[in-house]
PDB file of C-alpha atoms in Angstrom:
ATOM      1  CA  MET L   1     253.020 355.687-108.150  1.00  0.00           C
ATOM      2  CA  LEU L   2     250.664 353.718-105.577  1.00  0.00           C
ATOM      3  CA  ASN L   3     252.690 350.469-104.051  1.00  0.00           C
ATOM      4  CA  LEU L   4     251.174 349.079-101.137  1.00  0.00           C
ATOM      5  CA  VAL L   5     252.372 345.554 -99.387  1.00  0.00           C
ATOM      6  CA  LEU L   6     248.849 344.230 -97.922  1.00  0.00           C
ATOM      7  CA  PHE L   7     249.946 342.403 -94.784  1.00  0.00           C
ATOM      8  CA  GLY L   8     248.363 340.120 -91.930  1.00  0.00           C
ATOM      9  CA  PRO L   9     248.225 336.658 -91.054  1.00  0.00           C
ATOM     10  CA  PRO L  10     246.125 333.489 -93.109  1.00  0.00           C
ATOM     11  CA  GLY L  11     242.409 334.649 -92.713  1.00  0.00           C
ATOM     12  CA  ALA L  12     243.072 338.325 -91.961  1.00  0.00           C
ATOM     13  CA  GLY L  13     240.942 339.166 -95.432  1.00  0.00           C
ATOM     14  CA  LYS L  14     244.015 340.199 -97.893  1.00  0.00           C
ATOM     15  CA  GLY L  15     242.783 338.615-100.433  1.00  0.00           C
ATOM     16  CA  THR L  16     239.277 340.075-100.254  1.00  0.00           C
ATOM     17  CA  GLN L  17     240.817 343.475 -99.740  1.00  0.00           C
ATOM     18  CA  SER L  18     243.599 342.838-102.444  1.00  0.00           C
ATOM     19  CA  ASN L  19     240.663 342.710-104.992  1.00  0.00           C
ATOM     20  CA  LEU L  20     239.167 345.853-104.060  1.00  0.00           C
ATOM     21  CA  LEU L  21     242.208 347.955-103.705  1.00  0.00           C
ATOM     22  CA  ILE L  22     242.738 346.744-107.224  1.00  0.00           C
ATOM     23  CA  LYS L  23     239.725 347.849-108.448  1.00  0.00           C
ATOM     24  CA  LYS L  24     239.553 350.940-106.928  1.00  0.00           C
ATOM     25  CA  TYR L  25     243.242 352.195-107.551  1.00  0.00           C
ATOM     26  CA  LYS L  26     243.864 350.460-110.751  1.00  0.00           C
ATOM     27  CA  LEU L  27     246.493 348.543-109.315  1.00  0.00           C
ATOM     28  CA  VAL L  28     248.746 345.472-110.870  1.00  0.00           C
ATOM     29  CA  HIS L  29     248.538 342.620-108.481  1.00  0.00           C
ATOM     30  CA  LEU L  30     251.850 341.200-107.585  1.00  0.00           C
ATOM     31  CA  SER L  31     251.094 337.769-106.207  1.00  0.00           C
ATOM     32  CA  THR L  32     254.715 335.674-105.862  1.00  0.00           C
ATOM     33  CA  GLY L  33     252.820 332.321-106.587  1.00  0.00           C
ATOM     34  CA  ASP L  34     250.942 333.424-109.809  1.00  0.00           C
ATOM     35  CA  ILE L  35     254.004 335.209-110.978  1.00  0.00           C
ATOM     36  CA  LEU L  36     256.125 331.962-110.442  1.00  0.00           C
ATOM     37  CA  ARG L  37     253.342 330.043-112.022  1.00  0.00           C
ATOM     38  CA  GLY L  38     253.307 332.017-115.203  1.00  0.00           C
ATOM     39  CA  GLU L  39     257.111 332.666-115.545  1.00  0.00           C
ATOM     40  CA  ILE L  40     256.998 328.492-115.656  1.00  0.00           C
ATOM     41  CA  ALA L  41     254.322 328.143-117.734  1.00  0.00           C
ATOM     42  CA  ALA L  42     255.821 330.873-120.156  1.00  0.00           C
ATOM     43  CA  GLY L  43     259.230 328.766-119.906  1.00  0.00           C
ATOM     44  CA  THR L  44     260.882 331.751-119.324  1.00  0.00           C
ATOM     45  CA  SER L  45     264.581 330.928-118.101  1.00  0.00           C
ATOM     46  CA  LEU L  46     263.447 332.369-114.512  1.00  0.00           C
ATOM     47  CA  GLY L  47     260.862 330.013-114.580  1.00  0.00           C
ATOM     48  CA  LEU L  48     262.761 327.005-115.826  1.00  0.00           C
ATOM     49  CA  GLU L  49     265.240 327.645-112.801  1.00  0.00           C
ATOM     50  CA  ALA L  50     262.191 327.959-110.479  1.00  0.00           C
ATOM     51  CA  LYS L  51     260.718 324.797-111.727  1.00  0.00           C
ATOM     52  CA  SER L  52     263.942 323.039-111.595  1.00  0.00           C
ATOM     53  CA  LEU L  53     264.257 323.780-107.621  1.00  0.00           C
ATOM     54  CA  MET L  54     260.557 323.248-106.942  1.00  0.00           C
ATOM     55  CA  ASP L  55     260.916 319.942-108.448  1.00  0.00           C
ATOM     56  CA  ARG L  56     263.792 319.131-106.135  1.00  0.00           C
ATOM     57  CA  GLY L  57     261.275 320.206-102.989  1.00  0.00           C
ATOM     58  CA  ASP L  58     263.246 323.219-103.040  1.00  0.00           C
ATOM     59  CA  LEU L  59     262.384 326.821-102.161  1.00  0.00           C
ATOM     60  CA  VAL L  60     263.321 329.211-104.807  1.00  0.00           C
ATOM     61  CA  PRO L  61     265.748 331.643-103.712  1.00  0.00           C
ATOM     62  CA  ASP L  62     264.694 335.393-103.019  1.00  0.00           C
ATOM     63  CA  GLU L  63     266.965 336.386-106.045  1.00  0.00           C
ATOM     64  CA  VAL L  64     265.157 334.582-108.360  1.00  0.00           C
ATOM     65  CA  VAL L  65     261.507 335.850-107.111  1.00  0.00           C
ATOM     66  CA  ILE L  66     263.229 339.385-107.017  1.00  0.00           C
ATOM     67  CA  GLY L  67     264.186 338.561-110.783  1.00  0.00           C
ATOM     68  CA  MET L  68     260.355 337.612-111.888  1.00  0.00           C
ATOM     69  CA  ILE L  69     259.106 340.791-109.684  1.00  0.00           C
ATOM     70  CA  SER L  70     261.472 342.727-111.579  1.00  0.00           C
ATOM     71  CA  SER L  71     260.196 341.483-115.190  1.00  0.00           C
ATOM     72  CA  LYS L  72     256.499 342.355-113.951  1.00  0.00           C
ATOM     73  CA  LEU L  73     257.319 345.932-113.043  1.00  0.00           C
ATOM     74  CA  ASP L  74     259.161 346.331-116.494  1.00  0.00           C
ATOM     75  CA  LYS L  75     255.675 344.745-118.430  1.00  0.00           C
ATOM     76  CA  ASN L  76     253.709 347.146-116.322  1.00  0.00           C
ATOM     77  CA  VAL L  77     255.855 350.717-116.335  1.00  0.00           C
ATOM     78  CA  ASN L  78     252.117 352.746-117.070  1.00  0.00           C
ATOM     79  CA  ALA L  79     250.489 351.100-113.983  1.00  0.00           C
ATOM     80  CA  ASN L  80     249.184 353.210-111.437  1.00  0.00           C
ATOM     81  CA  GLY L  81     251.177 351.452-108.725  1.00  0.00           C
ATOM     82  CA  PHE L  82     251.150 347.540-107.479  1.00  0.00           C
ATOM     83  CA  ILE L  83     249.972 345.612-104.652  1.00  0.00           C
ATOM     84  CA  PHE L  84     252.778 342.992-103.380  1.00  0.00           C
ATOM     85  CA  ASP L  85     251.098 339.797-102.150  1.00  0.00           C
ATOM     86  CA  GLY L  86     252.791 336.972-100.740  1.00  0.00           C
ATOM     87  CA  PHE L  87     255.804 339.230-100.672  1.00  0.00           C
ATOM     88  CA  PRO L  88     258.224 340.427 -98.949  1.00  0.00           C
ATOM     89  CA  ARG L  89     257.848 337.724 -96.071  1.00  0.00           C
ATOM     90  CA  THR L  90     261.409 338.305 -94.294  1.00  0.00           C
ATOM     91  CA  THR L  91     263.300 341.726 -93.929  1.00  0.00           C
ATOM     92  CA  GLU L  92     265.863 340.438 -96.118  1.00  0.00           C
ATOM     93  CA  GLN L  93     263.072 340.421 -99.132  1.00  0.00           C
ATOM     94  CA  ALA L  94     261.904 343.659 -98.169  1.00  0.00           C
ATOM     95  CA  LYS L  95     265.578 345.247 -98.397  1.00  0.00           C
ATOM     96  CA  ALA L  96     265.969 343.119-101.814  1.00  0.00           C
ATOM     97  CA  LEU L  97     262.429 344.560-102.784  1.00  0.00           C
ATOM     98  CA  ASP L  98     263.331 348.530-101.547  1.00  0.00           C
ATOM     99  CA  ILE L  99     266.503 347.767-103.839  1.00  0.00           C
ATOM    100  CA  LEU L 100     264.876 346.793-106.900  1.00  0.00           C
ATOM    101  CA  LEU L 101     262.061 349.600-106.304  1.00  0.00           C
ATOM    102  CA  LYS L 102     264.358 352.392-105.957  1.00  0.00           C
ATOM    103  CA  GLU L 103     266.241 350.895-109.345  1.00  0.00           C
ATOM    104  CA  LYS L 104     263.079 351.335-110.977  1.00  0.00           C
ATOM    105  CA  GLY L 105     262.413 354.903-109.549  1.00  0.00           C
ATOM    106  CA  THR L 106     259.650 353.908-106.931  1.00  0.00           C
ATOM    107  CA  TYR L 107     259.262 353.009-103.604  1.00  0.00           C
ATOM    108  CA  ILE L 108     256.477 350.903-101.270  1.00  0.00           C
ATOM    109  CA  SER L 109     254.221 353.338-100.433  1.00  0.00           C
ATOM    110  CA  SER L 110     252.744 351.798 -97.298  1.00  0.00           C
ATOM    111  CA  MET L 111     252.388 348.503 -95.885  1.00  0.00           C
ATOM    112  CA  ILE L 112     248.795 347.981 -94.614  1.00  0.00           C
ATOM    113  CA  SER L 113     248.519 345.499 -92.033  1.00  0.00           C
ATOM    114  CA  LEU L 114     245.104 343.962 -91.202  1.00  0.00           C
ATOM    115  CA  LYS L 115     244.907 343.137 -87.108  1.00  0.00           C
ATOM    116  CA  VAL L 116     242.724 340.187 -86.455  1.00  0.00           C
ATOM    117  CA  SER L 117     242.700 337.777 -83.352  1.00  0.00           C
ATOM    118  CA  ASP L 118     244.042 334.261 -83.678  1.00  0.00           C
ATOM    119  CA  ASN L 119     240.649 332.984 -82.343  1.00  0.00           C
ATOM    120  CA  GLU L 120     238.619 335.061 -85.170  1.00  0.00           C
ATOM    121  CA  LEU L 121     241.513 333.663 -87.549  1.00  0.00           C
ATOM    122  CA  ILE L 122     240.856 330.437 -86.549  1.00  0.00           C
ATOM    123  CA  LYS L 123     237.168 330.707 -86.921  1.00  0.00           C
ATOM    124  CA  ARG L 124     237.743 332.336 -90.533  1.00  0.00           C
ATOM    125  CA  LEU L 125     239.691 329.860 -91.455  1.00  0.00           C
ATOM    126  CA  LEU L 126     237.423 326.887 -90.401  1.00  0.00           C
ATOM    127  CA  GLU L 127     234.448 328.509 -91.915  1.00  0.00           C
ATOM    128  CA  ARG L 128     236.527 329.205 -95.131  1.00  0.00           C
ATOM    129  CA  GLY L 129     237.551 325.409 -95.127  1.00  0.00           C
ATOM    130  CA  ILE L 130     233.690 324.428 -94.979  1.00  0.00           C
ATOM    131  CA  GLU L 131     232.803 326.632 -97.996  1.00  0.00           C
ATOM    132  CA  SER L 132     235.731 326.179-100.274  1.00  0.00           C
ATOM    133  CA  GLY L 133     236.978 322.612 -99.412  1.00  0.00           C
ATOM    134  CA  ARG L 134     240.594 323.675 -99.022  1.00  0.00           C
ATOM    135  CA  GLU L 135     242.185 321.052 -96.923  1.00  0.00           C
ATOM    136  CA  ASP L 136     244.581 323.248 -94.972  1.00  0.00           C
ATOM    137  CA  ASP L 137     241.438 325.228 -93.731  1.00  0.00           C
ATOM    138  CA  LYS L 138     239.501 322.174 -92.207  1.00  0.00           C
ATOM    139  CA  ASN L 139     242.217 321.145 -89.487  1.00  0.00           C
ATOM    140  CA  GLU L 140     242.338 323.757 -86.303  1.00  0.00           C
ATOM    141  CA  GLU L 141     245.846 322.681 -85.876  1.00  0.00           C
ATOM    142  CA  ILE L 142     247.380 322.969 -89.080  1.00  0.00           C
ATOM    143  CA  ILE L 143     245.509 326.489 -88.882  1.00  0.00           C
ATOM    144  CA  ALA L 144     246.469 327.172 -85.359  1.00  0.00           C
ATOM    145  CA  ASN L 145     250.537 326.275 -86.830  1.00  0.00           C
ATOM    146  CA  ARG L 146     250.242 328.523 -89.835  1.00  0.00           C
ATOM    147  CA  ILE L 147     249.153 331.408 -87.443  1.00  0.00           C
ATOM    148  CA  ASN L 148     252.034 330.902 -85.480  1.00  0.00           C
ATOM    149  CA  GLU L 149     254.402 330.449 -88.251  1.00  0.00           C
ATOM    150  CA  TYR L 150     253.231 333.929 -89.041  1.00  0.00           C
ATOM    151  CA  ASN L 151     253.740 335.400 -85.575  1.00  0.00           C
ATOM    152  CA  ASN L 152     256.954 334.262 -85.426  1.00  0.00           C
ATOM    153  CA  LYS L 153     258.674 334.311 -88.759  1.00  0.00           C
ATOM    154  CA  THR L 154     256.556 336.648 -91.012  1.00  0.00           C
ATOM    155  CA  ALA L 155     254.962 339.336 -88.433  1.00  0.00           C
ATOM    156  CA  PRO L 156     258.334 340.730 -87.504  1.00  0.00           C
ATOM    157  CA  LEU L 157     258.460 342.297 -90.887  1.00  0.00           C
ATOM    158  CA  LYS L 158     256.142 345.063 -89.600  1.00  0.00           C
ATOM    159  CA  GLN L 159     258.580 346.467 -87.479  1.00  0.00           C
ATOM    160  CA  PHE L 160     261.009 347.073 -90.888  1.00  0.00           C
ATOM    161  CA  TYR L 161     258.127 349.198 -92.438  1.00  0.00           C
ATOM    162  CA  SER L 162     257.574 350.573 -89.071  1.00  0.00           C
ATOM    163  CA  ALA L 163     260.831 352.007 -88.825  1.00  0.00           C
ATOM    164  CA  GLN L 164     260.688 353.594 -92.285  1.00  0.00           C
ATOM    165  CA  ASN L 165     257.365 355.453 -91.126  1.00  0.00           C
ATOM    166  CA  LYS L 166     255.373 353.128 -93.780  1.00  0.00           C
ATOM    167  CA  LEU L 167     253.418 350.973 -91.521  1.00  0.00           C
ATOM    168  CA  SER L 168     249.617 351.044 -90.866  1.00  0.00           C
ATOM    169  CA  GLU L 169     247.871 348.905 -88.505  1.00  0.00           C
ATOM    170  CA  VAL L 170     243.815 348.162 -89.710  1.00  0.00           C
ATOM    171  CA  GLU L 171     241.542 346.785 -87.211  1.00  0.00           C
ATOM    172  CA  GLY L 172     239.998 343.666 -89.550  1.00  0.00           C
ATOM    173  CA  ILE L 173     237.200 342.729 -88.024  1.00  0.00           C
ATOM    174  CA  GLY L 174     234.056 343.860 -89.352  1.00  0.00           C
ATOM    175  CA  SER L 175     232.221 343.983 -92.599  1.00  0.00           C
ATOM    176  CA  ILE L 176     233.959 344.078 -95.417  1.00  0.00           C
ATOM    177  CA  THR L 177     232.644 347.612 -96.617  1.00  0.00           C
ATOM    178  CA  GLU L 178     234.110 348.848 -93.076  1.00  0.00           C
ATOM    179  CA  ILE L 179     237.568 347.590 -93.438  1.00  0.00           C
ATOM    180  CA  ALA L 180     237.825 348.640 -97.128  1.00  0.00           C
ATOM    181  CA  GLU L 181     236.950 352.070 -95.634  1.00  0.00           C
ATOM    182  CA  ARG L 182     239.406 352.055 -93.148  1.00  0.00           C
ATOM    183  CA  ILE L 183     242.266 350.769 -95.464  1.00  0.00           C
ATOM    184  CA  ASN L 184     240.834 353.532 -98.119  1.00  0.00           C
ATOM    185  CA  THR L 185     241.089 356.224 -95.249  1.00  0.00           C
ATOM    186  CA  VAL L 186     244.869 355.021 -94.829  1.00  0.00           C
ATOM    187  CA  ILE L 187     245.674 355.045 -98.192  1.00  0.00           C
ATOM    188  CA  GLU L 188     244.346 358.550 -98.764  1.00  0.00           C
ATOM    189  CA  THR L 189     246.725 360.012 -96.469  1.00  0.00           C
ATOM    190  CA  ILE L 190     249.727 358.631 -98.043  1.00  0.00           C
TER     191      ILE L 190
END
């Protein structure tokens, strides 16, 4: 089973590369945002708990998110693997995910981290803001803050996977095809 954490700062190209990986390797996409919205729409007990917390402006605790991921894994037992999107974001979440996957008889195969300079990220996100109309991609100060948040709070997660010899850093500059080929080369060596 191929289980990937595709990692990188906002604007690194995770969404684009995720879609290519899902098609090529027939992976199930596990986006925590999509899972949360799906559980809420389905009215599950976890969804109702998450909605209650979100309605109060609280963050959904890790154990609720892990419960939702567990449910999604159980619904896709015959999958070739999973690509994790938006989770884990912290070392504690990564530890919880490792425990869950071990219980399911599997593990994270690799964290593929896309490397892109801050200046390139800002340029890409401003372009995306023009194309998509996303307000959070139109303001350079907001973009810089998102990148700083990633660098300060999320990037340290790379150390967790590096300690497990599961971190592969891939240059995120070039054409979509060139970047995909670099990622595929990493995957073929797992």
